[in-house]
PDB file of C-alpha atoms in Angstrom:
ATOM      1  CA  MET A   1      73.349 105.493  82.657  1.00  0.00           C
ATOM      2  CA  ARG A   2      75.425 107.763  84.854  1.00  0.00           C
ATOM      3  CA  PHE A   3      78.743 108.961  83.494  1.00  0.00           C
ATOM      4  CA  ALA A   4      81.648 109.797  85.812  1.00  0.00           C
ATOM      5  CA  ALA A   5      84.383 112.106  84.546  1.00  0.00           C
ATOM      6  CA  ASN A   6      87.844 110.757  85.318  1.00  0.00           C
ATOM      7  CA  LEU A   7      89.633 113.772  86.754  1.00  0.00           C
ATOM      8  CA  SER A   8      93.070 112.191  86.446  1.00  0.00           C
ATOM      9  CA  MET A   9      92.702 112.331  82.662  1.00  0.00           C
ATOM     10  CA  MET A  10      89.963 114.854  81.887  1.00  0.00           C
ATOM     11  CA  PHE A  11      89.959 118.599  82.537  1.00  0.00           C
ATOM     12  CA  THR A  12      93.708 118.501  83.130  1.00  0.00           C
ATOM     13  CA  GLU A  13      93.910 122.029  81.724  1.00  0.00           C
ATOM     14  CA  ARG A  14      93.148 123.028  85.327  1.00  0.00           C
ATOM     15  CA  PRO A  15      94.619 122.241  88.749  1.00  0.00           C
ATOM     16  CA  PHE A  16      93.095 119.135  90.320  1.00  0.00           C
ATOM     17  CA  LEU A  17      90.618 120.803  92.671  1.00  0.00           C
ATOM     18  CA  GLU A  18      89.339 123.075  89.900  1.00  0.00           C
ATOM     19  CA  ARG A  19      88.437 120.071  87.750  1.00  0.00           C
ATOM     20  CA  PHE A  20      85.408 119.273  89.903  1.00  0.00           C
ATOM     21  CA  GLY A  21      83.698 122.521  88.959  1.00  0.00           C
ATOM     22  CA  ALA A  22      84.611 122.059  85.309  1.00  0.00           C
ATOM     23  CA  ALA A  23      83.113 118.561  85.307  1.00  0.00           C
ATOM     24  CA  ALA A  24      79.898 119.796  86.889  1.00  0.00           C
ATOM     25  CA  ALA A  25      79.675 122.698  84.440  1.00  0.00           C
ATOM     26  CA  ALA A  26      80.032 120.224  81.565  1.00  0.00           C
ATOM     27  CA  GLY A  27      77.045 118.233  82.835  1.00  0.00           C
ATOM     28  CA  PHE A  28      78.634 115.431  84.856  1.00  0.00           C
ATOM     29  CA  ASP A  29      77.099 114.530  88.203  1.00  0.00           C
ATOM     30  CA  ALA A  30      79.840 112.091  89.240  1.00  0.00           C
ATOM     31  CA  VAL A  31      83.621 111.865  89.095  1.00  0.00           C
ATOM     32  CA  GLU A  32      86.358 109.308  89.558  1.00  0.00           C
ATOM     33  CA  PHE A  33      90.145 109.549  89.650  1.00  0.00           C
ATOM     34  CA  LEU A  34      93.160 107.342  90.164  1.00  0.00           C
ATOM     35  CA  PHE A  35      94.593 108.419  93.516  1.00  0.00           C
ATOM     36  CA  PRO A  36      93.438 111.105  95.967  1.00  0.00           C
ATOM     37  CA  TYR A  37      96.211 110.759  98.505  1.00  0.00           C
ATOM     38  CA  ASP A  38      98.187 113.913  97.744  1.00  0.00           C
ATOM     39  CA  VAL A  39      95.173 116.081  98.631  1.00  0.00           C
ATOM     40  CA  PRO A  40      93.521 116.181 102.068  1.00  0.00           C
ATOM     41  CA  ALA A  41      90.201 114.350 102.016  1.00  0.00           C
ATOM     42  CA  GLU A  42      88.326 117.336 103.437  1.00  0.00           C
ATOM     43  CA  ARG A  43      89.378 119.512 100.496  1.00  0.00           C
ATOM     44  CA  ILE A  44      88.173 116.919  97.997  1.00  0.00           C
ATOM     45  CA  LYS A  45      84.924 116.519  99.917  1.00  0.00           C
ATOM     46  CA  ALA A  46      84.385 120.274  99.814  1.00  0.00           C
ATOM     47  CA  ALA A  47      84.895 120.256  96.036  1.00  0.00           C
ATOM     48  CA  LEU A  48      82.419 117.400  95.637  1.00  0.00           C
ATOM     49  CA  ASP A  49      79.770 119.000  97.822  1.00  0.00           C
ATOM     50  CA  GLY A  50      80.318 122.453  96.396  1.00  0.00           C
ATOM     51  CA  HIS A  51      79.466 121.223  92.912  1.00  0.00           C
ATOM     52  CA  GLY A  52      76.869 118.571  93.721  1.00  0.00           C
ATOM     53  CA  LEU A  53      79.054 115.677  92.593  1.00  0.00           C
ATOM     54  CA  THR A  54      79.150 112.023  93.621  1.00  0.00           C
ATOM     55  CA  GLN A  55      82.517 110.336  94.073  1.00  0.00           C
ATOM     56  CA  ALA A  56      82.229 107.084  92.112  1.00  0.00           C
ATOM     57  CA  LEU A  57      85.610 105.367  92.385  1.00  0.00           C
ATOM     58  CA  PHE A  58      89.307 105.607  93.139  1.00  0.00           C
ATOM     59  CA  ASN A  59      92.243 103.209  93.529  1.00  0.00           C
ATOM     60  CA  LEU A  60      94.080 101.850  96.524  1.00  0.00           C
ATOM     61  CA  PRO A  61      97.626 103.251  96.900  1.00  0.00           C
ATOM     62  CA  PRO A  62      99.726 101.786  94.059  1.00  0.00           C
ATOM     63  CA  GLY A  63     103.182 101.641  95.596  1.00  0.00           C
ATOM     64  CA  ASP A  64     105.896 103.740  93.954  1.00  0.00           C
ATOM     65  CA  TRP A  65     104.096 104.902  90.806  1.00  0.00           C
ATOM     66  CA  ALA A  66     106.980 107.113  89.668  1.00  0.00           C
ATOM     67  CA  ALA A  67     109.310 104.098  89.777  1.00  0.00           C
ATOM     68  CA  GLY A  68     106.939 102.057  87.637  1.00  0.00           C
ATOM     69  CA  GLU A  69     104.975 100.156  90.259  1.00  0.00           C
ATOM     70  CA  ARG A  70     101.353  99.583  89.322  1.00  0.00           C
ATOM     71  CA  GLY A  71      99.988  98.190  92.539  1.00  0.00           C
ATOM     72  CA  ILE A  72     101.615  95.959  95.123  1.00  0.00           C
ATOM     73  CA  ALA A  73      98.932  93.334  95.756  1.00  0.00           C
ATOM     74  CA  SER A  74     100.907  90.595  93.973  1.00  0.00           C
ATOM     75  CA  LEU A  75     104.385  91.611  95.145  1.00  0.00           C
ATOM     76  CA  PRO A  76     106.107  89.390  97.727  1.00  0.00           C
ATOM     77  CA  GLY A  77     107.081  90.954 101.020  1.00  0.00           C
ATOM     78  CA  ARG A  78     104.811  93.984 100.640  1.00  0.00           C
ATOM     79  CA  GLU A  79     101.843  92.676 102.613  1.00  0.00           C
ATOM     80  CA  ALA A  80     102.208  95.081 105.545  1.00  0.00           C
ATOM     81  CA  GLU A  81     102.460  98.058 103.195  1.00  0.00           C
ATOM     82  CA  PHE A  82      99.432  96.780 101.298  1.00  0.00           C
ATOM     83  CA  ARG A  83      97.362  96.580 104.484  1.00  0.00           C
ATOM     84  CA  GLU A  84      98.346 100.114 105.434  1.00  0.00           C
ATOM     85  CA  GLY A  85      97.224 101.247 101.999  1.00  0.00           C
ATOM     86  CA  VAL A  86      93.878  99.517 102.409  1.00  0.00           C
ATOM     87  CA  ALA A  87      93.299 101.357 105.681  1.00  0.00           C
ATOM     88  CA  THR A  88      94.241 104.680 104.081  1.00  0.00           C
ATOM     89  CA  ALA A  89      91.918 104.099 101.125  1.00  0.00           C
ATOM     90  CA  ILE A  90      89.005 103.161 103.365  1.00  0.00           C
ATOM     91  CA  ALA A  91      89.491 106.318 105.421  1.00  0.00           C
ATOM     92  CA  TYR A  92      89.370 108.417 102.242  1.00  0.00           C
ATOM     93  CA  ALA A  93      86.343 106.501 100.963  1.00  0.00           C
ATOM     94  CA  LYS A  94      84.432 107.161 104.166  1.00  0.00           C
ATOM     95  CA  ALA A  95      85.311 110.841 104.064  1.00  0.00           C
ATOM     96  CA  LEU A  96      84.294 111.220 100.411  1.00  0.00           C
ATOM     97  CA  GLY A  97      81.161 109.058 100.441  1.00  0.00           C
ATOM     98  CA  ASN A  98      82.809 106.754  97.913  1.00  0.00           C
ATOM     99  CA  ARG A  99      81.510 103.171  97.678  1.00  0.00           C
ATOM    100  CA  LEU A 100      83.913 101.533  95.189  1.00  0.00           C
ATOM    101  CA  LEU A 101      87.658 100.904  95.565  1.00  0.00           C
ATOM    102  CA  HIS A 102      89.865  99.389  92.870  1.00  0.00           C
ATOM    103  CA  CYS A 103      92.827  97.247  93.921  1.00  0.00           C
ATOM    104  CA  MET A 104      95.577  97.283  91.302  1.00  0.00           C
ATOM    105  CA  ALA A 105      97.229  93.870  91.019  1.00  0.00           C
ATOM    106  CA  GLY A 106     100.735  95.015  90.190  1.00  0.00           C
ATOM    107  CA  ILE A 107     103.567  93.826  87.948  1.00  0.00           C
ATOM    108  CA  PRO A 108     105.251  90.863  89.658  1.00  0.00           C
ATOM    109  CA  PRO A 109     109.058  90.834  89.623  1.00  0.00           C
ATOM    110  CA  GLN A 110     110.789  88.773  86.969  1.00  0.00           C
ATOM    111  CA  GLY A 111     111.487  85.270  88.163  1.00  0.00           C
ATOM    112  CA  LEU A 112     108.425  85.050  90.387  1.00  0.00           C
ATOM    113  CA  ASP A 113     106.197  82.152  89.355  1.00  0.00           C
ATOM    114  CA  ARG A 114     102.839  83.380  88.059  1.00  0.00           C
ATOM    115  CA  GLU A 115     100.840  81.074  90.315  1.00  0.00           C
ATOM    116  CA  GLU A 116     102.848  82.251  93.306  1.00  0.00           C
ATOM    117  CA  ALA A 117     102.078  85.854  92.378  1.00  0.00           C
ATOM    118  CA  LEU A 118      98.401  84.955  92.086  1.00  0.00           C
ATOM    119  CA  ALA A 119      98.481  83.332  95.519  1.00  0.00           C
ATOM    120  CA  ILE A 120      99.923  86.520  97.029  1.00  0.00           C
ATOM    121  CA  TYR A 121      97.330  88.554  95.146  1.00  0.00           C
ATOM    122  CA  THR A 122      94.354  86.505  96.302  1.00  0.00           C
ATOM    123  CA  GLY A 123      95.611  86.567  99.883  1.00  0.00           C
ATOM    124  CA  ASN A 124      95.829  90.341  99.833  1.00  0.00           C
ATOM    125  CA  LEU A 125      92.420  90.595  98.179  1.00  0.00           C
ATOM    126  CA  ARG A 126      90.886  88.511 100.962  1.00  0.00           C
ATOM    127  CA  HIS A 127      92.208  90.952 103.531  1.00  0.00           C
ATOM    128  CA  ALA A 128      91.130  94.007 101.530  1.00  0.00           C
ATOM    129  CA  ALA A 129      87.666  92.620 100.786  1.00  0.00           C
ATOM    130  CA  ALA A 130      87.082  91.821 104.457  1.00  0.00           C
ATOM    131  CA  ALA A 131      88.199  95.300 105.524  1.00  0.00           C
ATOM    132  CA  CYS A 132      86.021  96.888 102.847  1.00  0.00           C
ATOM    133  CA  ALA A 133      83.037  94.776 103.882  1.00  0.00           C
ATOM    134  CA  GLU A 134      83.308  96.077 107.440  1.00  0.00           C
ATOM    135  CA  ALA A 135      83.153  99.609 106.014  1.00  0.00           C
ATOM    136  CA  GLY A 136      80.261  98.825 103.662  1.00  0.00           C
ATOM    137  CA  LEU A 137      82.444  99.155 100.559  1.00  0.00           C
ATOM    138  CA  THR A 138      82.856  97.137  97.372  1.00  0.00           C
ATOM    139  CA  LEU A 139      86.346  96.128  96.225  1.00  0.00           C
ATOM    140  CA  LEU A 140      87.077  95.820  92.508  1.00  0.00           C
ATOM    141  CA  VAL A 141      89.567  94.024  90.277  1.00  0.00           C
ATOM    142  CA  GLU A 142      90.191  95.374  86.778  1.00  0.00           C
ATOM    143  CA  PRO A 143      91.814  93.513  83.878  1.00  0.00           C
ATOM    144  CA  ILE A 144      94.358  95.838  82.219  1.00  0.00           C
ATOM    145  CA  ASN A 145      95.856  95.099  78.818  1.00  0.00           C
ATOM    146  CA  ASN A 146      99.515  94.120  78.537  1.00  0.00           C
ATOM    147  CA  ARG A 147     100.135  96.370  75.551  1.00  0.00           C
ATOM    148  CA  ASP A 148      99.767  99.448  77.730  1.00  0.00           C
ATOM    149  CA  MET A 149     101.045  97.824  80.911  1.00  0.00           C
ATOM    150  CA  PRO A 150     103.484  94.985  80.111  1.00  0.00           C
ATOM    151  CA  GLY A 151     103.681  92.326  82.779  1.00  0.00           C
ATOM    152  CA  TYR A 152     100.560  93.428  84.640  1.00  0.00           C
ATOM    153  CA  LEU A 153      99.188  90.377  86.424  1.00  0.00           C
ATOM    154  CA  MET A 154      95.430  90.907  86.103  1.00  0.00           C
ATOM    155  CA  ASN A 155      95.108  90.946  82.324  1.00  0.00           C
ATOM    156  CA  GLY A 156      91.821  89.289  81.334  1.00  0.00           C
ATOM    157  CA  THR A 157      88.208  88.742  82.327  1.00  0.00           C
ATOM    158  CA  ALA A 158      88.634  84.970  82.659  1.00  0.00           C
ATOM    159  CA  LEU A 159      91.412  85.511  85.193  1.00  0.00           C
ATOM    160  CA  ALA A 160      89.288  88.082  87.007  1.00  0.00           C
ATOM    161  CA  ARG A 161      86.440  85.599  87.322  1.00  0.00           C
ATOM    162  CA  ARG A 162      88.849  82.958  88.590  1.00  0.00           C
ATOM    163  CA  VAL A 163      90.334  85.250  91.227  1.00  0.00           C
ATOM    164  CA  ILE A 164      86.957  86.574  92.368  1.00  0.00           C
ATOM    165  CA  GLY A 165      85.748  82.996  92.723  1.00  0.00           C
ATOM    166  CA  GLU A 166      88.824  81.915  94.673  1.00  0.00           C
ATOM    167  CA  VAL A 167      88.585  84.828  97.086  1.00  0.00           C
ATOM    168  CA  GLY A 168      84.894  84.136  97.592  1.00  0.00           C
ATOM    169  CA  ALA A 169      83.974  87.522  99.053  1.00  0.00           C
ATOM    170  CA  PRO A 170      80.509  88.796  98.098  1.00  0.00           C
ATOM    171  CA  ASN A 171      81.782  92.382  97.953  1.00  0.00           C
ATOM    172  CA  LEU A 172      84.605  91.600  95.480  1.00  0.00           C
ATOM    173  CA  LYS A 173      83.446  92.541  91.990  1.00  0.00           C
ATOM    174  CA  LEU A 174      84.656  93.282  88.461  1.00  0.00           C
ATOM    175  CA  GLN A 175      85.665  96.658  87.079  1.00  0.00           C
ATOM    176  CA  LEU A 176      85.132  96.192  83.336  1.00  0.00           C
ATOM    177  CA  ASP A 177      87.202  98.670  81.350  1.00  0.00           C
ATOM    178  CA  LEU A 178      86.042  98.275  77.764  1.00  0.00           C
ATOM    179  CA  TYR A 179      89.149  99.984  76.390  1.00  0.00           C
ATOM    180  CA  HIS A 180      91.431  97.416  78.001  1.00  0.00           C
ATOM    181  CA  CYS A 181      89.043  94.584  77.170  1.00  0.00           C
ATOM    182  CA  GLN A 182      88.935  95.445  73.474  1.00  0.00           C
ATOM    183  CA  ILE A 183      92.728  95.395  73.251  1.00  0.00           C
ATOM    184  CA  SER A 184      93.145  92.189  75.266  1.00  0.00           C
ATOM    185  CA  GLU A 185      90.126  90.185  74.176  1.00  0.00           C
ATOM    186  CA  GLY A 186      87.666  91.918  71.844  1.00  0.00           C
ATOM    187  CA  ASP A 187      84.108  90.587  71.414  1.00  0.00           C
ATOM    188  CA  LEU A 188      82.944  93.300  73.790  1.00  0.00           C
ATOM    189  CA  ALA A 189      79.202  92.699  73.695  1.00  0.00           C
ATOM    190  CA  THR A 190      79.770  89.080  74.686  1.00  0.00           C
ATOM    191  CA  ARG A 191      82.188  90.112  77.431  1.00  0.00           C
ATOM    192  CA  ILE A 192      79.588  92.505  78.829  1.00  0.00           C
ATOM    193  CA  ARG A 193      76.852  89.874  78.814  1.00  0.00           C
ATOM    194  CA  ASP A 194      79.028  87.069  80.174  1.00  0.00           C
ATOM    195  CA  ASN A 195      80.295  89.184  83.066  1.00  0.00           C
ATOM    196  CA  ALA A 196      77.122  91.072  83.933  1.00  0.00           C
ATOM    197  CA  ASP A 197      76.727  89.056  87.128  1.00  0.00           C
ATOM    198  CA  LEU A 198      80.001  90.415  88.536  1.00  0.00           C
ATOM    199  CA  THR A 199      80.326  93.875  86.964  1.00  0.00           C
ATOM    200  CA  ALA A 200      80.073  96.757  89.433  1.00  0.00           C
ATOM    201  CA  HIS A 201      81.830  99.494  87.442  1.00  0.00           C
ATOM    202  CA  VAL A 202      82.446 100.140  83.740  1.00  0.00           C
ATOM    203  CA  GLN A 203      85.015 102.393  82.073  1.00  0.00           C
ATOM    204  CA  ILE A 204      85.289 103.570  78.476  1.00  0.00           C
ATOM    205  CA  ALA A 205      87.737 105.164  76.041  1.00  0.00           C
ATOM    206  CA  GLY A 206      88.331 105.142  72.317  1.00  0.00           C
ATOM    207  CA  VAL A 207      90.505 102.361  70.922  1.00  0.00           C
ATOM    208  CA  PRO A 208      93.380 102.305  70.029  1.00  0.00           C
ATOM    209  CA  ASP A 209      94.486 105.744  71.233  1.00  0.00           C
ATOM    210  CA  ARG A 210      92.507 106.089  74.489  1.00  0.00           C
ATOM    211  CA  GLN A 211      90.903 109.305  73.337  1.00  0.00           C
ATOM    212  CA  GLU A 212      87.216 110.278  73.250  1.00  0.00           C
ATOM    213  CA  PRO A 213      84.851 107.280  73.038  1.00  0.00           C
ATOM    214  CA  ASP A 214      83.503 108.402  69.653  1.00  0.00           C
ATOM    215  CA  ARG A 215      86.956 108.046  68.082  1.00  0.00           C
ATOM    216  CA  GLY A 216      88.378 104.719  67.006  1.00  0.00           C
ATOM    217  CA  GLU A 217      87.178 101.200  66.376  1.00  0.00           C
ATOM    218  CA  VAL A 218      84.593 100.718  69.145  1.00  0.00           C
ATOM    219  CA  HIS A 219      80.943 101.699  68.606  1.00  0.00           C
ATOM    220  CA  TYR A 220      79.936 102.687  72.118  1.00  0.00           C
ATOM    221  CA  PRO A 221      76.280 103.616  71.419  1.00  0.00           C
ATOM    222  CA  TYR A 222      75.614  99.934  70.740  1.00  0.00           C
ATOM    223  CA  LEU A 223      77.549  98.836  73.822  1.00  0.00           C
ATOM    224  CA  PHE A 224      75.546 101.258  75.974  1.00  0.00           C
ATOM    225  CA  GLU A 225      72.416  99.488  74.733  1.00  0.00           C
ATOM    226  CA  VAL A 226      73.952  96.139  75.658  1.00  0.00           C
ATOM    227  CA  LEU A 227      74.794  97.396  79.144  1.00  0.00           C
ATOM    228  CA  VAL A 228      71.249  98.628  79.689  1.00  0.00           C
ATOM    229  CA  ALA A 229      69.838  95.335  78.417  1.00  0.00           C
ATOM    230  CA  THR A 230      71.919  93.409  80.966  1.00  0.00           C
ATOM    231  CA  GLY A 231      70.470  95.517  83.768  1.00  0.00           C
ATOM    232  CA  TYR A 232      73.658  97.428  84.518  1.00  0.00           C
ATOM    233  CA  ARG A 233      72.865 100.439  86.710  1.00  0.00           C
ATOM    234  CA  GLY A 234      76.321 101.488  87.863  1.00  0.00           C
ATOM    235  CA  PHE A 235      78.559 104.322  86.771  1.00  0.00           C
ATOM    236  CA  ILE A 236      80.343 104.525  83.431  1.00  0.00           C
ATOM    237  CA  GLY A 237      83.752 106.035  84.067  1.00  0.00           C
ATOM    238  CA  CYS A 238      85.178 108.193  81.293  1.00  0.00           C
ATOM    239  CA  GLU A 239      88.836 107.234  81.610  1.00  0.00           C
ATOM    240  CA  TYR A 240      90.261 108.744  78.445  1.00  0.00           C
ATOM    241  CA  ARG A 241      92.753 111.387  77.380  1.00  0.00           C
ATOM    242  CA  PRO A 242      91.060 114.168  75.404  1.00  0.00           C
ATOM    243  CA  ARG A 243      92.631 115.009  72.057  1.00  0.00           C
ATOM    244  CA  ALA A 244      92.648 118.701  72.929  1.00  0.00           C
ATOM    245  CA  ARG A 245      90.583 120.847  75.294  1.00  0.00           C
ATOM    246  CA  THR A 246      88.328 118.508  77.280  1.00  0.00           C
ATOM    247  CA  GLU A 247      85.121 120.480  76.698  1.00  0.00           C
ATOM    248  CA  ASP A 248      85.653 120.461  72.926  1.00  0.00           C
ATOM    249  CA  GLY A 249      85.426 116.662  72.826  1.00  0.00           C
ATOM    250  CA  LEU A 250      82.232 116.141  74.830  1.00  0.00           C
ATOM    251  CA  GLY A 251      79.776 115.871  71.948  1.00  0.00           C
ATOM    252  CA  TRP A 252      79.550 112.115  72.503  1.00  0.00           C
ATOM    253  CA  PHE A 253      78.649 112.719  76.173  1.00  0.00           C
ATOM    254  CA  ARG A 254      75.852 115.139  75.392  1.00  0.00           C
ATOM    255  CA  THR A 255      74.380 112.718  72.865  1.00  0.00           C
ATOM    256  CA  ALA A 256      74.626 109.725  75.197  1.00  0.00           C
ATOM    257  CA  SER A 257      73.126 111.667  78.093  1.00  0.00           C
ATOM    258  CA  LYS A 258      70.126 112.689  75.996  1.00  0.00           C
ATOM    259  CA  GLN A 259      69.581 109.109  74.886  1.00  0.00           C
ATOM    260  CA  ALA A 260      69.824 107.840  78.462  1.00  0.00           C
ATOM    261  CA  ALA A 261      67.203 110.359  79.588  1.00  0.00           C
ATOM    262  CA  ARG A 262      64.594 109.060  77.123  1.00  0.00           C
TER     263      ARG A 262
END
């Protein structure tokens, strides 16, 4: 198992570019984050290389995040903007050596029929998957729970499987966030096994408060065993908000890393 520190949530005691060194010092060899677009790609690449880190994942541009947009892939009339965002993300991915891109589905406007939103979404995914394939990249869809993100279109693994099947692109895969999955669906071991054929990235956090994975109702040591048993060899993204200083809550990571090395 390879753990990737999510630098949008972890090590936020420091400015963004200083988080890479902090992650490496804590023992991580990979990182992920939500959006890199406010920082020139060459500066991020220098931080990665300077600390021997692999860039595991980031998201396509989400639209107007400050205004509440959470992706534009299912929003009518935004197709041109979406395609521009795909091109921008691919350019960053090439510069950073990143192989995985997550496409946020978005929160469709009230009054838009759900099936119509899904049709827009799948159409945009077809374009993005084709563009990513040309660049040798994998595109991901991630179910996100509607408690944290009300109205978010992609909200369950069954829907993810449906959409991936309808798009039909071999490089379109599942990003399985076990925090979101526990809130939306539960039965996590079964979800892991049933979706092993499509899963290309996994994320973790404690439930219900999205803190360290060793806090809350989910027993991650068992789920790590399930992941290994299914043959999963991808990254495990640590997308959680530390209770206090990030380094003070990494006991779970040290334990899991030792177990993975056996």
